Amino acid sequence: MRKFKNDVFLIAGIFVVLLIGLIVYGFVTSKSGKQAVVYKDSEIMMTIDLDENNEYIIQGEISELIIIVSDGKIKVKESGCENQYCVLDGYISRENEVIVCLPNHIYIKIIGSE
Amino acid sequence: MKKLLISLYFLLCIFLTSCSTALVVQSTAPIIVMDTFVSITFYNVDNYEEYYQGVKKIYNDVNRVCSDYESNYLNNSIYDLNVKRCIEADELLIDIIETALTICEETNGYYNPFVGRLTHLWKDAINMNQILDSKIIDEELTIINSTSISIENNKVSLIGEGNLDLGGIAKGYATELAKKYLDSNKVTSYILDAGNSNIVAGTKNGRNFIIGLTDPITRNTFAKLKGTNLTIGTSSIQYQRMQINDYYYHHLINPHSGMPENKYDSISVLCDNSIIADAYATAFFSMDLDDIKRIIEKQDIDVIILKNSEIIFQTLGDEYYA
């Protein structure tokens, strides 16, 4: 009878550990990978964590670009390009969304999170 | 006791399955061709780097023969044809030209590979905030209408004063080849984005993709499409435009009038062929809605047409909308 009781405690303990594991795993993976990759031509310039609000200045082909990260979204705030399409595109935040500045050869792509 | 052990077994299975089916996103560097960044993302694909290189080669090969800005090492690009008026073309270029001529006929000339010179003149004018002079437009239309092409074996000749421009089809053609290449290698879990105007979405590791369509004026998403194996071609006035007195002057020129039309703001074409999606989206932009309806009745294609931030015509079922 005592052995049975110990088995129940053991299995219940394993249940609890597994449940905690599932919760932690779910939490970690749900937060993972909300990033933007900034390319100049085909080379990665930097990878930006979208969970941290910040401002970045990068050097493009013809001008500097100011990039803003705010509340999980990213946009080009300023660029010296003539047409300003990259600025007009505004914020992006969904996986595979991109901002392109062709005159500056800059390509920003969201990866890893829906 | 037995029940507890069974429960424990199932719980372990759920835990291990949830860990093992995690989606591995394999985002690759953009391929820069045809004034566009082409992007491909794979999901849980073994040897994805090899397939990325394969896709990259396809876009570079098509770009090599379709460029109207530079020659290539074989002197058989569209640039060479426009300068020399006669070249020995390879099979790839001949097939692209023949495809372009077929679509020109199918769309009653609303997609026209000879309109490129006029399109360039419009782009230059728009860059200088100017409207192209009507006399120049008339002269160019005369040239367009009197230009043709002859193909004998591998010898391609331009007849007349006009130039050939495959810009309206080259990207769609390369995207279709890339799709076929991935299909032939049984790669189905990917999304290929050729500058937003050409998108091919396979599956997201067996799940649906959700693709947003953007209003070119407000930049808001006006439709979210969901599904697998989607091929979408879009023409819009998002880029290369200027506005004078509520009229948008842009790069999508009506080959019959020589003018950029303002009938629509964005047209997306969905079908199973990226060449058709690309070229038809261009052609539809200058057509009246009734003419578009007549064409899509004969073909297995769907459209979503936007004007003033409203979908004015669409043929997709509710199941396509997220």
Short mmCIF file of C-alpha atoms in Angstrom, two decimals:
data_model
loop_
_atom_site.label_atom_id
_atom_site.label_comp_id
_atom_site.label_asym_id
_atom_site.label_seq_id
_atom_site.Cartn_x
_atom_site.Cartn_y
_atom_site.Cartn_z
CA MET A 1 0.00 0.00 0.00
CA ARG A 2 2.84 2.34 0.91
CA LYS A 3 4.64 1.43 -2.31
CA PHE A 4 1.49 2.30 -4.28
CA LYS A 5 1.31 5.66 -2.48
CA ASN A 6 4.94 6.40 -3.37
CA ASP A 7 4.29 5.52 -7.00
CA VAL A 8 1.35 7.94 -7.10
CA PHE A 9 3.50 10.72 -5.64
CA LEU A 10 6.28 9.95 -8.09
CA ILE A 11 3.98 10.01 -11.12
CA ALA A 12 2.20 13.12 -9.89
CA GLY A 13 5.62 14.75 -9.47
CA ILE A 14 6.59 13.84 -13.02
CA PHE A 15 3.24 15.26 -14.23
CA VAL A 16 3.95 18.56 -12.53
CA VAL A 17 7.51 18.74 -13.90
CA LEU A 18 6.29 17.97 -17.42
CA LEU A 19 3.52 20.57 -17.17
CA ILE A 20 5.99 23.18 -16.02
CA GLY A 21 8.29 22.13 -18.88
CA LEU A 22 5.46 22.55 -21.40
CA ILE A 23 4.53 25.97 -20.04
CA VAL A 24 8.15 27.17 -20.06
CA TYR A 25 8.75 25.72 -23.54
CA GLY A 26 5.61 27.41 -24.87
CA PHE A 27 6.60 30.71 -23.31
CA VAL A 28 10.14 30.60 -24.69
CA THR A 29 9.10 29.57 -28.21
CA SER A 30 6.23 32.08 -28.40
CA LYS A 31 8.66 34.88 -27.70
CA SER A 32 11.41 33.54 -29.91
CA GLY A 33 12.59 35.00 -33.14
CA LYS A 34 10.76 38.26 -33.65
CA GLN A 35 13.67 39.77 -35.45
CA ALA A 36 14.44 41.91 -38.45
CA VAL A 37 17.42 41.13 -40.63
CA VAL A 38 19.00 44.13 -42.34
CA TYR A 39 20.85 43.36 -45.57
CA LYS A 40 23.07 45.62 -47.67
CA ASP A 41 22.99 43.94 -51.06
CA SER A 42 23.16 40.26 -50.13
CA GLU A 43 25.21 40.68 -46.97
CA ILE A 44 23.70 40.80 -43.49
CA MET A 45 24.48 44.16 -41.86
CA MET A 46 22.73 43.45 -38.60
CA THR A 47 19.98 41.46 -36.93
CA ILE A 48 17.59 43.49 -34.79
CA ASP A 49 15.57 42.15 -31.88
CA LEU A 50 12.07 43.62 -32.22
CA ASP A 51 11.28 43.06 -28.56
CA GLU A 52 13.54 45.98 -27.65
CA ASN A 53 12.55 49.52 -28.62
CA ASN A 54 15.56 51.21 -30.13
CA GLU A 55 16.92 53.44 -32.86
CA TYR A 56 19.66 52.44 -35.30
CA ILE A 57 21.66 54.38 -37.86
CA ILE A 58 23.04 52.39 -40.77
CA GLN A 59 25.07 53.41 -43.80
CA GLY A 60 23.42 52.67 -47.15
CA GLU A 61 24.89 53.04 -50.63
CA ILE A 62 24.02 56.72 -51.02
CA SER A 63 22.98 57.87 -47.54
CA GLU A 64 22.46 56.98 -43.93
CA LEU A 65 19.14 55.47 -42.85
CA ILE A 66 17.57 55.84 -39.43
CA ILE A 67 15.68 52.75 -38.35
CA ILE A 68 13.20 52.75 -35.48
CA VAL A 69 12.01 49.74 -33.50
CA SER A 70 8.87 50.29 -31.45
CA ASP A 71 6.51 47.78 -29.81
CA GLY A 72 7.55 44.85 -31.99
CA LYS A 73 7.45 46.85 -35.22
CA ILE A 74 10.20 48.34 -37.36
CA LYS A 75 10.32 51.18 -39.87
CA VAL A 76 12.72 53.42 -41.74
CA LYS A 77 12.30 56.84 -40.18
CA GLU A 78 14.71 58.72 -42.41
CA SER A 79 16.62 58.04 -45.59
CA GLY A 80 18.52 60.25 -47.98
CA CYS A 81 17.02 58.52 -51.01
CA GLU A 82 15.04 60.63 -53.45
CA ASN A 83 11.79 58.70 -53.73
CA GLN A 84 11.36 57.95 -49.97
CA TYR A 85 9.47 54.71 -50.67
CA CYS A 86 11.23 53.02 -47.76
CA VAL A 87 10.00 55.74 -45.39
CA LEU A 88 6.48 55.70 -46.86
CA ASP A 89 6.23 51.93 -46.29
CA GLY A 90 5.90 52.69 -42.56
CA TYR A 91 6.00 50.01 -39.88
CA ILE A 92 6.22 46.30 -40.62
CA SER A 93 5.89 43.54 -38.03
CA ARG A 94 4.71 40.30 -39.66
CA GLU A 95 6.88 37.42 -40.75
CA ASN A 96 8.31 37.86 -44.28
CA GLU A 97 7.23 41.50 -44.54
CA VAL A 98 9.97 43.62 -46.06
CA ILE A 99 11.10 47.21 -46.47
CA VAL A 100 13.26 47.92 -49.50
CA CYS A 101 15.40 50.96 -50.23
CA LEU A 102 16.74 50.25 -53.71
CA PRO A 103 18.90 53.40 -54.03
CA ASN A 104 20.63 52.46 -50.77
CA HIS A 105 20.72 48.72 -51.56
CA ILE A 106 19.06 48.08 -48.20
CA TYR A 107 16.60 45.26 -47.56
CA ILE A 108 14.91 44.71 -44.19
CA LYS A 109 12.99 41.50 -43.60
CA ILE A 110 11.05 40.21 -40.60
CA ILE A 111 11.85 36.63 -39.71
CA GLY A 112 10.74 34.02 -37.27
CA SER A 113 7.40 35.16 -35.92
CA GLU A 114 3.86 35.45 -37.25
CA MET B 1 -1.95 2.67 -11.53
CA LYS B 2 -2.31 1.48 -15.11
CA LYS B 3 -4.44 4.52 -15.98
CA LEU B 4 -1.86 6.80 -14.51
CA LEU B 5 0.91 5.21 -16.53
CA ILE B 6 -1.15 5.54 -19.75
CA SER B 7 -1.84 9.20 -18.97
CA LEU B 8 1.84 9.74 -18.34
CA TYR B 9 2.70 8.09 -21.66
CA PHE B 10 0.31 10.36 -23.59
CA LEU B 11 1.57 13.45 -21.83
CA LEU B 12 5.13 12.53 -22.73
CA CYS B 13 4.10 11.99 -26.34
CA ILE B 14 2.44 15.43 -26.50
CA PHE B 15 5.49 17.07 -24.99
CA LEU B 16 7.97 15.35 -27.29
CA THR B 17 5.80 15.96 -30.38
CA SER B 18 5.43 19.65 -29.60
CA CYS B 19 9.20 19.92 -29.30
CA SER B 20 10.03 17.90 -32.40
CA THR B 21 7.58 19.67 -34.80
CA ALA B 22 8.93 23.14 -34.12
CA LEU B 23 9.00 25.16 -37.35
CA VAL B 24 12.54 25.78 -38.55
CA VAL B 25 12.56 29.00 -40.59
CA GLN B 26 15.38 29.10 -43.13
CA SER B 27 15.52 32.66 -44.37
CA THR B 28 18.05 33.25 -47.13
CA ALA B 29 19.86 36.33 -48.42
CA PRO B 30 17.98 38.36 -51.05
CA ILE B 31 18.82 37.80 -54.70
CA ILE B 32 19.26 41.16 -56.41
CA VAL B 33 18.09 41.05 -60.01
CA MET B 34 15.88 43.13 -62.33
CA ASP B 35 15.91 46.11 -59.94
CA THR B 36 14.33 43.89 -57.30
CA PHE B 37 15.22 42.02 -54.15
CA VAL B 38 14.01 38.44 -54.52
CA SER B 39 13.54 36.69 -51.22
CA ILE B 40 12.94 33.03 -50.45
CA THR B 41 12.16 31.49 -47.08
CA PHE B 42 12.16 27.74 -46.56
CA TYR B 43 10.51 25.86 -43.71
CA ASN B 44 12.03 22.61 -42.43
CA VAL B 45 13.72 21.91 -45.78
CA ASP B 46 16.86 19.75 -45.79
CA ASN B 47 19.69 21.11 -47.97
CA TYR B 48 17.82 24.39 -48.41
CA GLU B 49 21.08 26.17 -49.30
CA GLU B 50 21.37 23.99 -52.41
CA TYR B 51 17.84 24.94 -53.52
CA TYR B 52 18.51 28.61 -52.78
CA GLN B 53 21.53 28.46 -55.10
CA GLY B 54 19.39 26.75 -57.75
CA VAL B 55 16.74 29.48 -57.56
CA LYS B 56 19.43 32.17 -57.62
CA LYS B 57 20.91 30.71 -60.81
CA ILE B 58 17.47 30.74 -62.49
CA TYR B 59 16.90 34.44 -61.75
CA ASN B 60 20.44 35.31 -62.87
CA ASP B 61 20.05 33.33 -66.11
CA VAL B 62 16.77 35.07 -66.98
CA ASN B 63 18.24 38.44 -66.04
CA ARG B 64 21.30 37.78 -68.21
CA VAL B 65 19.22 37.42 -71.39
CA CYS B 66 16.40 39.85 -70.55
CA SER B 67 18.44 42.87 -69.52
CA ASP B 68 17.82 45.85 -71.79
CA TYR B 69 20.53 47.87 -70.04
CA GLU B 70 23.63 45.75 -70.65
CA SER B 71 25.19 43.17 -72.87
CA ASN B 72 26.31 39.77 -71.61
CA TYR B 73 29.35 37.66 -72.38
CA LEU B 74 27.53 35.95 -75.25
CA ASN B 75 26.20 39.23 -76.67
CA ASN B 76 22.69 37.76 -76.72
CA SER B 77 20.71 39.93 -74.30
CA ILE B 78 17.73 42.13 -75.14
CA TYR B 79 20.15 45.07 -74.99
CA ASP B 80 22.19 43.42 -77.77
CA LEU B 81 19.03 42.80 -79.80
CA ASN B 82 17.87 46.41 -79.46
CA VAL B 83 21.30 47.73 -80.51
CA LYS B 84 22.21 45.25 -83.25
CA ARG B 85 18.59 44.50 -84.34
CA CYS B 86 19.51 40.86 -84.98
CA ILE B 87 21.12 38.30 -82.64
CA GLU B 88 21.72 34.61 -82.24
CA ALA B 89 19.56 33.98 -79.18
CA ASP B 90 19.63 31.00 -76.85
CA GLU B 91 16.60 28.77 -76.19
CA LEU B 92 15.74 30.55 -72.94
CA LEU B 93 15.44 33.98 -74.56
CA ILE B 94 13.51 32.64 -77.54
CA ASP B 95 11.01 30.97 -75.22
CA ILE B 96 10.55 34.17 -73.18
CA ILE B 97 10.01 36.22 -76.36
CA GLU B 98 7.51 33.72 -77.76
CA THR B 99 5.66 33.66 -74.43
CA ALA B 100 5.52 37.48 -74.42
CA LEU B 101 4.12 37.56 -77.97
CA THR B 102 1.47 34.97 -77.09
CA ILE B 103 0.30 36.95 -74.05
CA CYS B 104 0.31 40.15 -76.14
CA GLU B 105 -2.15 38.46 -78.49
CA GLU B 106 -4.26 36.96 -75.69
CA THR B 107 -4.65 40.35 -74.00
CA ASN B 108 -5.44 42.24 -77.22
CA GLY B 109 -2.17 44.12 -76.94
CA TYR B 110 -2.76 45.44 -73.40
CA TYR B 111 0.40 43.60 -72.45
CA ASN B 112 2.83 44.67 -75.17
CA PRO B 113 6.58 43.87 -75.14
CA PHE B 114 7.26 46.76 -77.52
CA VAL B 115 5.99 49.43 -75.12
CA GLY B 116 9.25 49.49 -73.15
CA ARG B 117 10.75 52.55 -74.82
CA LEU B 118 7.64 54.61 -74.05
CA THR B 119 7.59 53.26 -70.48
CA HIS B 120 11.19 54.42 -70.02
CA LEU B 121 10.29 57.90 -71.35
CA TRP B 122 7.40 58.09 -68.88
CA LYS B 123 9.62 56.97 -66.00
CA ASP B 124 12.19 59.66 -66.86
CA ALA B 125 9.43 62.29 -67.11
CA ILE B 126 7.90 61.25 -63.76
CA ASN B 127 11.34 61.39 -62.11
CA MET B 128 11.54 65.02 -63.26
CA ASN B 129 7.94 65.73 -62.18
CA GLN B 130 6.90 66.26 -65.76
CA ILE B 131 4.14 64.96 -68.02
CA LEU B 132 5.25 63.45 -71.30
CA ASP B 133 4.45 65.60 -74.31
CA SER B 134 1.50 64.29 -76.37
CA LYS B 135 3.50 64.65 -79.59
CA ILE B 136 6.19 62.33 -78.23
CA ILE B 137 3.50 59.86 -77.11
CA ASP B 138 1.95 59.81 -80.59
CA GLU B 139 5.34 59.28 -82.24
CA GLU B 140 6.13 56.42 -79.86
CA LEU B 141 2.73 54.79 -80.42
CA THR B 142 3.35 54.83 -84.17
CA ILE B 143 6.73 53.16 -83.61
CA ILE B 144 5.23 50.57 -81.25
CA ASN B 145 2.50 49.66 -83.72
CA SER B 146 4.93 49.31 -86.63
CA THR B 147 7.45 47.11 -84.79
CA SER B 148 7.45 43.34 -84.97
CA ILE B 149 9.83 40.47 -84.42
CA SER B 150 10.97 37.57 -86.50
CA ILE B 151 12.34 34.29 -85.13
CA GLU B 152 13.99 31.78 -87.44
CA ASN B 153 15.73 28.91 -85.69
CA ASN B 154 17.88 30.78 -83.17
CA LYS B 155 18.09 34.03 -85.17
CA VAL B 156 15.95 36.80 -83.70
CA SER B 157 15.40 40.02 -85.67
CA LEU B 158 13.61 43.21 -84.76
CA ILE B 159 11.64 44.76 -87.61
CA GLY B 160 10.85 48.46 -87.36
CA GLU B 161 12.26 51.17 -85.12
CA GLY B 162 10.88 49.99 -81.80
CA ASN B 163 12.74 48.19 -79.04
CA LEU B 164 11.86 45.03 -77.18
CA ASP B 165 11.39 45.20 -73.42
CA LEU B 166 10.65 42.03 -71.46
CA GLY B 167 10.53 43.82 -68.11
CA GLY B 168 6.82 43.10 -67.74
CA ILE B 169 7.29 39.35 -67.99
CA ALA B 170 10.91 38.48 -67.07
CA LYS B 171 10.35 38.38 -63.32
CA GLY B 172 7.20 36.29 -63.65
CA TYR B 173 8.99 33.96 -66.07
CA ALA B 174 11.93 33.47 -63.68
CA THR B 175 9.55 32.93 -60.76
CA GLU B 176 7.67 30.26 -62.71
CA LEU B 177 10.93 28.48 -63.55
CA ALA B 178 11.96 28.67 -59.88
CA LYS B 179 8.61 27.20 -58.83
CA LYS B 180 8.99 24.32 -61.31
CA TYR B 181 12.57 23.73 -60.15
CA LEU B 182 11.46 23.49 -56.51
CA ASP B 183 8.49 21.28 -57.44
CA SER B 184 10.76 18.92 -59.39
CA ASN B 185 12.94 18.60 -56.28
CA LYS B 186 9.86 17.96 -54.13
CA VAL B 187 10.44 21.16 -52.18
CA THR B 188 7.00 22.38 -51.20
CA SER B 189 7.53 24.25 -47.94
CA TYR B 190 8.61 27.74 -48.95
CA ILE B 191 7.55 31.25 -49.89
CA LEU B 192 9.17 33.12 -52.75
CA ASP B 193 8.70 36.86 -52.95
CA ALA B 194 9.99 38.61 -56.06
CA GLY B 195 9.58 42.21 -55.01
CA ASN B 196 5.98 41.92 -53.82
CA SER B 197 4.70 41.91 -57.39
CA ASN B 198 5.30 38.16 -57.78
CA ILE B 199 4.67 35.84 -54.88
CA VAL B 200 4.65 32.06 -54.87
CA ALA B 201 3.70 30.42 -51.61
CA GLY B 202 3.91 26.65 -51.28
CA THR B 203 3.01 25.51 -47.80
CA LYS B 204 4.27 26.57 -44.41
CA ASN B 205 5.39 23.10 -43.43
CA GLY B 206 1.94 21.83 -44.40
CA ARG B 207 0.02 24.84 -43.06
CA ASN B 208 -1.55 27.83 -44.78
CA PHE B 209 0.29 31.02 -45.56
CA ILE B 210 -1.39 34.34 -44.89
CA ILE B 211 -0.51 36.99 -47.46
CA GLY B 212 -1.49 40.63 -47.05
CA LEU B 213 -2.33 42.84 -50.03
CA THR B 214 -1.42 46.49 -49.56
CA ASP B 215 -3.40 49.53 -50.63
CA PRO B 216 -0.81 51.52 -52.61
CA ILE B 217 -2.25 54.86 -51.52
CA THR B 218 -2.88 54.36 -47.78
CA ARG B 219 -0.29 51.56 -47.36
CA ASN B 220 -2.83 49.67 -45.26
CA THR B 221 -3.52 45.98 -45.76
CA PHE B 222 -6.86 45.76 -47.60
CA ALA B 223 -7.07 41.96 -47.89
CA LYS B 224 -5.49 38.99 -46.18
CA LEU B 225 -5.42 35.86 -48.30
CA LYS B 226 -4.85 32.43 -46.85
CA GLY B 227 -3.97 29.16 -48.48
CA THR B 228 -1.29 26.92 -49.85
CA ASN B 229 0.19 26.80 -53.33
CA LEU B 230 -0.75 30.39 -54.08
CA THR B 231 0.68 32.24 -57.08
CA ILE B 232 -0.03 35.96 -57.06
CA GLY B 233 0.95 38.70 -59.48
CA THR B 234 0.20 42.31 -58.56
CA SER B 235 0.35 45.56 -60.50
CA SER B 236 -0.16 48.74 -58.53
CA ILE B 237 0.82 52.37 -58.35
CA GLN B 238 2.64 51.91 -55.05
CA TYR B 239 5.94 52.99 -56.58
CA GLN B 240 7.07 55.17 -59.47
CA ARG B 241 4.21 57.64 -59.50
CA MET B 242 3.48 61.34 -59.21
CA GLN B 243 0.19 63.10 -58.59
CA ILE B 244 -1.03 66.19 -60.46
CA ASN B 245 -4.58 67.46 -59.93
CA ASP B 246 -5.83 64.16 -58.51
CA TYR B 247 -4.39 62.21 -61.45
CA TYR B 248 -1.67 59.64 -60.84
CA TYR B 249 1.08 59.40 -63.46
CA HIS B 250 2.84 56.07 -63.10
CA HIS B 251 4.88 53.41 -64.92
CA LEU B 252 1.98 51.17 -66.05
CA ILE B 253 1.36 52.54 -69.53
CA ASN B 254 -1.63 51.68 -71.69
CA PRO B 255 -0.04 50.50 -74.96
CA HIS B 256 -3.06 51.72 -76.92
CA SER B 257 -3.31 55.28 -75.55
CA GLY B 258 0.30 55.75 -74.44
CA MET B 259 -0.97 57.09 -71.12
CA PRO B 260 -0.88 55.78 -67.54
CA GLU B 261 -4.47 54.84 -66.71
CA ASN B 262 -6.26 55.68 -63.44
CA LYS B 263 -8.98 53.04 -63.64
CA TYR B 264 -7.61 51.08 -60.66
CA ASP B 265 -5.09 51.45 -57.85
CA SER B 266 -4.10 47.80 -57.56
CA ILE B 267 -4.83 44.57 -59.40
CA SER B 268 -3.81 41.15 -58.09
CA VAL B 269 -4.09 38.10 -60.31
CA LEU B 270 -4.15 34.61 -58.79
CA CYS B 271 -3.62 31.54 -60.93
CA ASP B 272 -1.30 28.55 -61.13
CA ASN B 273 1.24 30.23 -63.40
CA SER B 274 3.46 33.10 -62.37
CA ILE B 275 4.03 34.31 -65.96
CA ILE B 276 0.29 34.68 -66.52
CA ALA B 277 -0.17 36.31 -63.10
CA ASP B 278 2.58 38.87 -63.79
CA ALA B 279 1.73 39.76 -67.40
CA TYR B 280 -2.06 39.73 -66.97
CA ALA B 281 -1.88 41.98 -63.91
CA THR B 282 0.03 44.46 -66.11
CA ALA B 283 -2.46 44.15 -68.98
CA PHE B 284 -5.56 44.39 -66.77
CA PHE B 285 -4.35 47.66 -65.30
CA SER B 286 -5.16 49.44 -68.57
CA MET B 287 -8.33 47.54 -69.44
CA ASP B 288 -11.97 48.36 -68.78
CA LEU B 289 -13.58 46.13 -66.18
CA ASP B 290 -15.90 44.50 -68.73
CA ASP B 291 -12.92 43.50 -70.88
CA ILE B 292 -11.20 42.02 -67.80
CA LYS B 293 -14.33 40.03 -66.99
CA ARG B 294 -14.48 38.68 -70.53
CA ILE B 295 -10.88 37.46 -70.33
CA ILE B 296 -11.11 35.81 -66.92
CA GLU B 297 -14.25 33.97 -68.01
CA LYS B 298 -12.09 32.12 -70.54
CA GLN B 299 -9.13 31.50 -68.23
CA ASP B 300 -8.75 29.79 -64.88
CA ILE B 301 -7.64 32.91 -63.04
CA ASP B 302 -8.93 35.04 -60.16
CA VAL B 303 -8.57 38.76 -59.57
CA ILE B 304 -8.87 41.30 -56.77
CA ILE B 305 -9.20 44.88 -57.98
CA LEU B 306 -8.85 47.90 -55.72
CA LYS B 307 -9.87 51.51 -56.33
CA ASN B 308 -10.10 54.30 -53.77
CA SER B 309 -9.38 51.82 -50.95
CA GLU B 310 -12.34 49.64 -51.91
CA ILE B 311 -12.37 46.25 -53.59
CA ILE B 312 -14.48 47.04 -56.65
CA PHE B 313 -14.30 43.56 -58.16
CA GLN B 314 -13.04 40.17 -57.01
CA THR B 315 -13.62 36.55 -57.92
CA LEU B 316 -12.18 34.67 -54.93
CA GLY B 317 -14.33 32.52 -52.68
CA ASP B 318 -14.64 33.28 -48.96
CA GLU B 319 -12.30 30.39 -48.18
CA TYR B 320 -9.38 32.42 -49.54
CA TYR B 321 -9.79 35.24 -47.03
CA ALA B 322 -8.19 35.09 -43.58
#
